[in-house]
CSV table of C-alpha atoms and ligand atoms in Angstrom, one decimal:
chain,number,residue,atom,x,y,z
A,26,UNK,CA,-9.3,-26.9,19.2
A,27,UNK,CA,-6.7,-26.1,21.9
A,28,UNK,CA,-3.9,-25.3,19.4
A,29,UNK,CA,-6.0,-23.2,17.0
A,30,UNK,CA,-4.4,-19.9,17.9
A,31,UNK,CA,-0.8,-20.8,17.3
A,32,UNK,CA,0.8,-22.1,14.1
A,33,UNK,CA,1.9,-25.8,14.2
A,34,UNK,CA,3.4,-28.2,11.8
A,35,UNK,CA,2.0,-31.3,13.4
A,36,UNK,CA,-1.4,-31.3,11.6
A,37,UNK,CA,-2.3,-34.7,10.2
A,38,UNK,CA,-4.2,-35.0,7.0
A,39,UNK,CA,-7.1,-36.7,9.0
A,40,UNK,CA,-7.2,-33.7,11.4
A,41,UNK,CA,-7.3,-31.2,8.4
A,42,UNK,CA,-10.1,-33.3,6.8
A,43,UNK,CA,-12.1,-33.3,10.0
A,44,UNK,CA,-11.9,-29.5,10.1
A,45,UNK,CA,-12.6,-29.1,6.4
A,46,UNK,CA,-15.7,-31.2,6.6
A,47,UNK,CA,-17.2,-29.7,9.8
A,48,UNK,CA,-20.8,-28.5,9.4
A,49,UNK,CA,-20.4,-25.0,7.8
A,50,UNK,CA,-21.6,-23.1,10.9
A,51,UNK,CA,-19.1,-24.9,13.1
A,52,UNK,CA,-16.3,-24.4,10.6
A,53,UNK,CA,-17.0,-20.7,10.3
A,54,UNK,CA,-17.3,-20.3,14.1
A,55,UNK,CA,-13.9,-21.9,14.6
A,56,UNK,CA,-12.3,-19.9,11.8
A,57,UNK,CA,-13.8,-16.7,13.1
A,58,UNK,CA,-12.5,-17.4,16.6
A,59,UNK,CA,-9.0,-17.8,15.2
A,60,UNK,CA,-9.3,-14.6,13.1
A,61,UNK,CA,-10.7,-12.6,16.0
A,62,UNK,CA,-7.8,-13.7,18.3
A,63,UNK,CA,-5.0,-13.2,15.8
A,64,UNK,CA,-6.3,-10.4,13.6
A,65,UNK,CA,-8.4,-8.3,16.0
A,66,UNK,CA,-8.5,-5.2,13.8
A,67,UNK,CA,-10.2,-7.1,11.0
A,68,UNK,CA,-7.9,-5.5,8.4
A,69,UNK,CA,-7.7,-6.7,4.9
A,70,UNK,CA,-4.3,-6.6,3.3
A,71,UNK,CA,-4.2,-5.4,-0.4
A,72,UNK,CA,-1.6,-6.5,-2.8
A,73,UNK,CA,-1.2,-5.6,-6.4
A,74,UNK,CA,0.5,-7.9,-9.0
A,75,UNK,CA,2.2,-6.8,-12.1
A,76,UNK,CA,3.4,-9.0,-14.9
A,77,UNK,CA,6.9,-7.7,-15.6
A,78,UNK,CA,7.6,-10.4,-18.3
A,79,UNK,CA,4.5,-11.8,-20.0
A,80,UNK,CA,4.1,-15.0,-22.0
A,81,UNK,CA,6.5,-17.4,-23.8
A,82,UNK,CA,7.0,-19.6,-20.7
A,83,UNK,CA,8.5,-23.1,-21.4
A,84,UNK,CA,6.6,-24.7,-18.5
A,85,UNK,CA,3.3,-26.5,-19.0
A,86,UNK,CA,1.2,-25.5,-16.0
A,87,UNK,CA,-2.2,-26.6,-17.3
A,88,UNK,CA,-4.1,-23.5,-16.1
A,89,UNK,CA,-1.7,-20.8,-17.5
A,90,UNK,CA,-2.3,-18.4,-20.3
A,91,UNK,CA,1.4,-17.7,-20.5
A,92,UNK,CA,2.7,-21.2,-21.3
A,93,UNK,CA,4.3,-21.3,-24.8
A,94,UNK,CA,3.0,-24.9,-25.0
A,95,UNK,CA,-0.7,-23.8,-25.4
A,96,UNK,CA,-2.4,-21.7,-28.0
A,97,UNK,CA,-4.0,-19.1,-25.8
A,98,UNK,CA,-3.5,-16.1,-28.2
A,99,UNK,CA,-1.2,-14.4,-25.7
A,100,UNK,CA,1.7,-12.5,-27.2
A,101,UNK,CA,5.0,-12.9,-25.5
A,102,UNK,CA,6.6,-9.7,-24.3
A,103,UNK,CA,10.1,-8.7,-23.2
A,104,UNK,CA,11.0,-7.7,-19.6
A,105,UNK,CA,9.3,-4.5,-18.7
A,106,UNK,CA,11.5,-1.4,-18.4
A,107,UNK,CA,12.2,-0.2,-14.8
A,108,UNK,CA,10.5,3.1,-15.1
A,109,UNK,CA,7.2,1.4,-16.2
A,110,UNK,CA,7.4,-0.9,-13.2
A,111,UNK,CA,8.0,2.0,-10.8
A,112,UNK,CA,5.2,4.1,-12.3
A,113,UNK,CA,2.8,1.2,-11.8
A,114,UNK,CA,4.0,0.6,-8.3
A,115,UNK,CA,3.4,4.3,-7.5
A,116,UNK,CA,-0.2,4.1,-8.8
A,117,UNK,CA,-0.7,0.9,-6.8
A,118,UNK,CA,0.4,2.6,-3.6
A,119,UNK,CA,-1.8,5.6,-4.4
A,120,UNK,CA,-4.8,3.2,-4.8
A,121,UNK,CA,-4.2,1.7,-1.4
A,122,UNK,CA,-2.0,-1.4,-2.1
A,123,UNK,CA,0.7,-2.1,0.5
A,124,UNK,CA,2.4,-4.9,-1.2
A,125,UNK,CA,3.6,-4.9,-4.9
A,126,UNK,CA,4.2,-8.3,-6.5
A,127,UNK,CA,6.1,-8.6,-9.8
A,128,UNK,CA,5.6,-11.8,-11.8
A,129,UNK,CA,7.8,-13.1,-14.7
A,130,UNK,CA,6.8,-16.0,-16.9
A,131,UNK,CA,10.1,-17.9,-16.5
A,132,UNK,CA,10.9,-21.5,-15.7
A,133,UNK,CA,13.7,-20.1,-13.5
A,134,UNK,CA,15.6,-16.9,-12.9
A,135,UNK,CA,18.5,-16.5,-15.3
A,136,UNK,CA,21.7,-14.9,-14.0
A,137,UNK,CA,21.5,-12.2,-16.8
A,138,UNK,CA,18.1,-11.1,-15.6
A,139,UNK,CA,18.9,-11.0,-11.9
A,140,UNK,CA,20.5,-7.5,-11.8
A,141,UNK,CA,17.5,-6.1,-13.6
A,142,UNK,CA,15.0,-7.7,-11.3
A,143,UNK,CA,17.1,-6.7,-8.3
A,144,UNK,CA,17.0,-3.1,-9.5
A,145,UNK,CA,13.2,-3.3,-9.7
A,146,UNK,CA,12.9,-4.7,-6.2
A,147,UNK,CA,15.1,-1.9,-4.8
A,148,UNK,CA,13.2,0.8,-6.6
A,149,UNK,CA,9.7,-0.5,-5.6
A,150,UNK,CA,10.9,-0.8,-2.0
A,151,UNK,CA,12.1,2.8,-2.1
A,152,UNK,CA,8.4,3.7,-2.9
A,153,UNK,CA,7.4,2.5,0.5
A,154,UNK,CA,5.8,-0.8,-0.6
A,155,UNK,CA,6.4,-4.3,0.5
A,156,UNK,CA,8.0,-6.2,-2.3
A,157,UNK,CA,7.2,-9.7,-3.7
A,158,UNK,CA,8.3,-11.5,-6.8
A,159,UNK,CA,7.4,-14.7,-8.6
A,160,UNK,CA,10.2,-15.7,-11.0
A,161,UNK,CA,10.1,-19.5,-11.1
A,162,UNK,CA,12.7,-21.7,-9.7
A,163,UNK,CA,15.8,-20.2,-8.0
A,164,UNK,CA,19.4,-21.5,-7.9
A,165,UNK,CA,21.8,-21.3,-4.9
A,166,UNK,CA,22.7,-17.7,-4.2
A,167,UNK,CA,19.9,-16.1,-6.1
A,168,UNK,CA,17.5,-15.9,-3.2
A,169,UNK,CA,20.3,-14.1,-1.2
A,170,UNK,CA,20.8,-11.6,-4.0
A,171,UNK,CA,17.0,-10.9,-4.1
A,172,UNK,CA,16.9,-10.5,-0.3
A,173,UNK,CA,19.9,-8.1,-0.5
A,174,UNK,CA,18.0,-6.0,-3.1
A,175,UNK,CA,15.1,-5.6,-0.6
A,176,UNK,CA,12.8,-8.5,-1.3
A,177,UNK,CA,10.2,-9.2,1.4
A,178,UNK,CA,8.2,-12.1,-0.2
A,179,UNK,CA,8.8,-14.8,-2.8
A,180,UNK,CA,5.7,-16.3,-4.3
A,181,UNK,CA,5.9,-19.9,-5.4
A,182,UNK,CA,2.7,-22.0,-5.1
A,183,UNK,CA,2.5,-25.7,-4.5
A,184,UNK,CA,-0.7,-25.4,-6.7
A,185,UNK,CA,-2.4,-28.7,-5.6
A,186,UNK,CA,-2.0,-31.9,-3.7
A,187,UNK,CA,1.1,-34.1,-4.3
A,188,UNK,CA,-1.1,-36.8,-5.9
A,189,UNK,CA,-2.9,-34.5,-8.3
A,190,UNK,CA,0.1,-32.4,-9.2
A,191,UNK,CA,1.1,-34.5,-12.2
A,192,UNK,CA,-2.3,-33.8,-13.9
A,193,UNK,CA,-1.5,-30.1,-13.8
A,194,UNK,CA,2.1,-29.8,-14.6
A,195,UNK,CA,4.8,-32.1,-15.9
A,196,UNK,CA,7.8,-29.8,-16.5
A,197,UNK,CA,8.8,-29.4,-12.8
A,198,UNK,CA,8.3,-31.5,-9.8
A,199,UNK,CA,6.7,-30.9,-6.4
A,200,UNK,CA,10.2,-31.4,-4.9
A,201,UNK,CA,11.6,-28.6,-7.3
A,202,UNK,CA,9.0,-26.3,-5.8
A,203,UNK,CA,9.9,-27.2,-2.2
A,204,UNK,CA,13.6,-26.7,-3.0
A,205,UNK,CA,13.0,-23.1,-4.2
A,206,UNK,CA,10.8,-22.4,-1.2
A,207,UNK,CA,13.6,-23.7,1.0
A,208,UNK,CA,16.2,-21.5,-0.6
A,209,UNK,CA,14.0,-18.5,0.0
A,210,UNK,CA,13.6,-19.4,3.7
A,211,UNK,CA,17.3,-19.9,4.1
A,212,UNK,CA,17.9,-16.4,2.7
A,213,UNK,CA,15.4,-14.9,5.2
A,214,UNK,CA,12.6,-14.1,2.6
A,215,UNK,CA,9.0,-14.5,3.6
A,216,UNK,CA,6.9,-16.9,1.6
A,217,UNK,CA,3.7,-16.5,-0.3
A,218,UNK,CA,2.6,-20.0,-1.1
A,219,UNK,CA,-0.8,-21.5,-1.8
A,220,UNK,CA,-2.7,-23.1,-4.6
A,221,UNK,CA,-5.4,-23.1,-7.1
A,222,UNK,CA,-8.8,-24.7,-6.7
A,223,UNK,CA,-11.2,-25.8,-9.4
A,224,UNK,CA,-8.7,-27.5,-11.6
A,225,UNK,CA,-10.6,-30.8,-11.6
A,226,UNK,CA,-9.1,-31.9,-8.3
A,227,UNK,CA,-11.2,-33.6,-5.6
A,228,UNK,CA,-11.9,-32.3,-2.1
A,229,UNK,CA,-9.3,-34.8,-0.9
A,230,UNK,CA,-6.7,-33.0,-3.1
A,231,UNK,CA,-7.7,-29.7,-1.6
A,232,UNK,CA,-7.2,-31.2,1.9
A,233,UNK,CA,-3.9,-32.7,0.7
A,234,UNK,CA,-2.7,-29.3,-0.5
A,235,UNK,CA,-3.4,-27.6,2.8
A,236,UNK,CA,-1.7,-30.5,4.6
A,237,UNK,CA,1.5,-30.0,2.4
A,238,UNK,CA,1.5,-26.3,3.2
A,239,UNK,CA,1.0,-27.0,6.9
A,240,UNK,CA,4.3,-28.9,6.9
A,241,UNK,CA,6.3,-25.9,5.8
A,242,UNK,CA,8.3,-24.6,8.8
A,243,UNK,CA,7.5,-21.8,9.5
A,244,UNK,CA,4.2,-21.6,7.7
A,245,UNK,CA,4.1,-19.3,4.6
A,246,UNK,CA,3.3,-15.7,5.8
A,247,UNK,CA,0.9,-15.4,2.9
A,248,UNK,CA,-1.4,-18.2,1.7
A,249,UNK,CA,-3.1,-17.4,-1.6
A,250,UNK,CA,-6.2,-19.4,-2.4
A,251,UNK,CA,-6.9,-19.0,-6.1
A,252,UNK,CA,-10.0,-20.1,-8.0
A,253,UNK,CA,-9.2,-21.3,-11.5
A,254,UNK,CA,-9.8,-18.7,-14.2
A,255,UNK,CA,-10.4,-21.0,-17.2
A,256,UNK,CA,-8.3,-19.8,-20.1
A,257,UNK,CA,-9.3,-21.0,-23.6
A,258,UNK,CA,-6.6,-23.1,-25.1
A,259,UNK,CA,-5.2,-24.4,-21.8
A,260,UNK,CA,-5.7,-28.1,-20.9
A,261,UNK,CA,-7.7,-27.2,-17.8
A,262,UNK,CA,-10.1,-24.8,-19.5
A,263,UNK,CA,-13.0,-27.3,-19.3
A,264,UNK,CA,-12.6,-28.1,-15.5
A,265,UNK,CA,-15.7,-28.1,-13.4
A,266,UNK,CA,-16.1,-24.8,-11.6
A,267,UNK,CA,-15.7,-24.8,-7.8
A,268,UNK,CA,-18.6,-23.1,-6.1
A,269,UNK,CA,-18.2,-20.3,-3.6
A,270,UNK,CA,-19.3,-22.4,-0.5
A,271,UNK,CA,-16.6,-25.0,-1.3
A,272,UNK,CA,-14.1,-22.2,-1.8
A,273,UNK,CA,-15.1,-20.6,1.5
A,274,UNK,CA,-14.8,-24.0,3.2
A,275,UNK,CA,-11.2,-24.3,1.9
A,276,UNK,CA,-10.5,-20.7,3.1
A,277,UNK,CA,-11.9,-21.3,6.5
A,278,UNK,CA,-9.8,-24.4,6.9
A,279,UNK,CA,-6.7,-22.4,5.8
A,280,UNK,CA,-7.6,-19.7,8.4
A,281,UNK,CA,-7.6,-22.4,11.1
A,282,UNK,CA,-4.5,-24.2,9.9
A,283,UNK,CA,-2.5,-21.0,9.2
A,284,UNK,CA,-3.8,-18.8,12.1
A,285,UNK,CA,-1.1,-16.1,11.8
A,286,UNK,CA,-0.8,-16.0,8.0
A,287,UNK,CA,-2.5,-13.7,5.6
A,288,UNK,CA,-5.0,-15.9,3.7
A,289,UNK,CA,-5.7,-14.3,0.3
A,290,UNK,CA,-8.8,-14.6,-1.7
A,291,UNK,CA,-6.7,-14.4,-4.9
A,292,UNK,CA,-7.4,-15.1,-8.6
A,293,UNK,CA,-10.9,-15.8,-9.8
A,294,UNK,CA,-12.7,-13.0,-7.9
A,295,UNK,CA,-13.7,-11.2,-11.1
A,296,UNK,CA,-16.2,-13.9,-12.0
A,297,UNK,CA,-17.5,-14.3,-8.4
A,298,UNK,CA,-20.6,-12.6,-7.1
A,299,UNK,CA,-20.2,-9.9,-4.4
A,300,UNK,CA,-21.9,-12.4,-2.0
A,301,UNK,CA,-19.5,-15.2,-2.9
A,302,UNK,CA,-16.5,-13.0,-2.2
A,303,UNK,CA,-18.0,-11.7,1.0
A,304,UNK,CA,-18.6,-15.3,2.1
A,305,UNK,CA,-14.9,-16.0,1.6
A,306,UNK,CA,-13.9,-12.9,3.6
A,307,UNK,CA,-16.3,-14.0,6.4
A,308,UNK,CA,-14.7,-17.4,6.2
A,309,UNK,CA,-11.4,-15.9,7.2
A,310,UNK,CA,-9.6,-14.5,4.2
A,311,UNK,CA,-7.9,-11.2,5.1
A,312,UNK,CA,-6.0,-10.3,1.9
A,313,UNK,CA,-7.0,-9.6,-1.7
A,314,UNK,CA,-5.4,-8.6,-4.9
A,315,UNK,CA,-6.4,-5.2,-6.2
A,316,UNK,CA,-5.9,-3.4,-9.5
A,317,UNK,CA,-7.3,-4.1,-12.9
A,318,UNK,CA,-5.4,-7.3,-13.7
A,319,UNK,CA,-3.8,-10.2,-12.0
A,320,UNK,CA,-0.9,-11.0,-14.4
A,321,UNK,CA,-3.0,-11.7,-17.5
A,322,UNK,CA,-6.5,-12.2,-16.0
A,323,UNK,CA,-8.9,-9.4,-15.1
A,324,UNK,CA,-9.8,-8.3,-11.5
A,325,UNK,CA,-13.0,-6.8,-10.3
A,326,UNK,CA,-11.5,-3.2,-10.1
A,327,UNK,CA,-11.2,-0.7,-7.4
A,328,UNK,CA,-14.8,0.4,-7.1
A,329,UNK,CA,-16.1,-3.1,-6.7
A,330,UNK,CA,-13.3,-3.9,-4.2
A,331,UNK,CA,-14.2,-0.9,-2.1
A,332,UNK,CA,-17.8,-1.9,-2.1
A,333,UNK,CA,-16.9,-5.4,-1.2
A,334,UNK,CA,-14.7,-4.3,1.8
A,335,UNK,CA,-17.4,-1.9,2.9
A,336,UNK,CA,-20.0,-4.6,2.8
A,337,UNK,CA,-18.1,-6.8,5.2
A,338,UNK,CA,-16.8,-3.9,7.3
A,339,UNK,CA,-13.1,-4.5,6.5
A,340,UNK,CA,-10.6,-1.8,6.3
A,341,UNK,CA,-7.3,-1.9,4.4
A,342,UNK,CA,-4.3,-3.2,6.5
A,343,UNK,CA,-2.7,0.2,6.8
A,344,UNK,CA,-5.7,2.5,7.2
B,405,LIG,S1,2.3,-20.6,-14.1
B,405,LIG,FE1,4.3,-19.6,-14.3
B,405,LIG,S2,5.7,-21.3,-14.6
B,405,LIG,FE2,3.7,-22.1,-15.1
B,405,LIG,S3,3.4,-21.7,-17.3
B,405,LIG,FE3,2.6,-20.0,-16.3
B,405,LIG,S4,4.2,-18.5,-16.2
B,405,LIG,FE4,5.1,-20.4,-16.7
């Protein structure tokens, strides 16, 4: 309990399990104490995510509509033109987003695409938004080029525990992911790194994921906690749904383990009740994705988001 208010990399898996499995009232009380001390204004950060290159991805992430390996009915598209990206970013800002994330369905960033993405980053930054991209794996020098273009955050999730990872994806390793995260850190880019729950993993895998994330030095500045959105045609489409209390438990644990990081209630909100989402915000989440879509899956939309934030008394991070 003594170290709850400052980030530390010394968490053991047993310690994280003990937190995760506290009686719910004690877990929430502890998470709320951390939140009150580190985030006294109760602000909720809003990000908007745009798919700048949809579908046709050679990777086999078992949850993803964009993998070319699964028949999900999604049509592959080319890289979006710069003006469309900037227009969407402007609208996002007008709707209250303060961070704009651009996602491309690539295994890794190709040298030929780097200048185009760099141009997008610079243009979005010039609109007064924080910038984030998720482009797959990075090679030496690419993170530096993205940073130079004005990149604030790189999103690259660990997805799940080390043990369960092979059930979800086979075309890139856990180590590959950690290497890309390391390259971003070396280039001075902030990290957005979390995982997806409800992919058929056990609670122990959820604890394992949080433990792996806790070892990153420093901790990711943003920790997205996604709830699987089952996509017909993907191998994980039939996974047992994770309930909102278990999701809130994972979020409260993240709040405690990552006291100074944004913890984002990320994908999967569309299918959750208002009460389930509110529970996750009460558990310590202080960031959400806004807009109509999250890459290729729907989001609840602005009106429902406003009602949600009003219901828990949260304001946007920049209001
Ligand atoms: S999650 Fe990303 S890397 Fe994996 S298949 Fe989907 S687009 Fe490709």
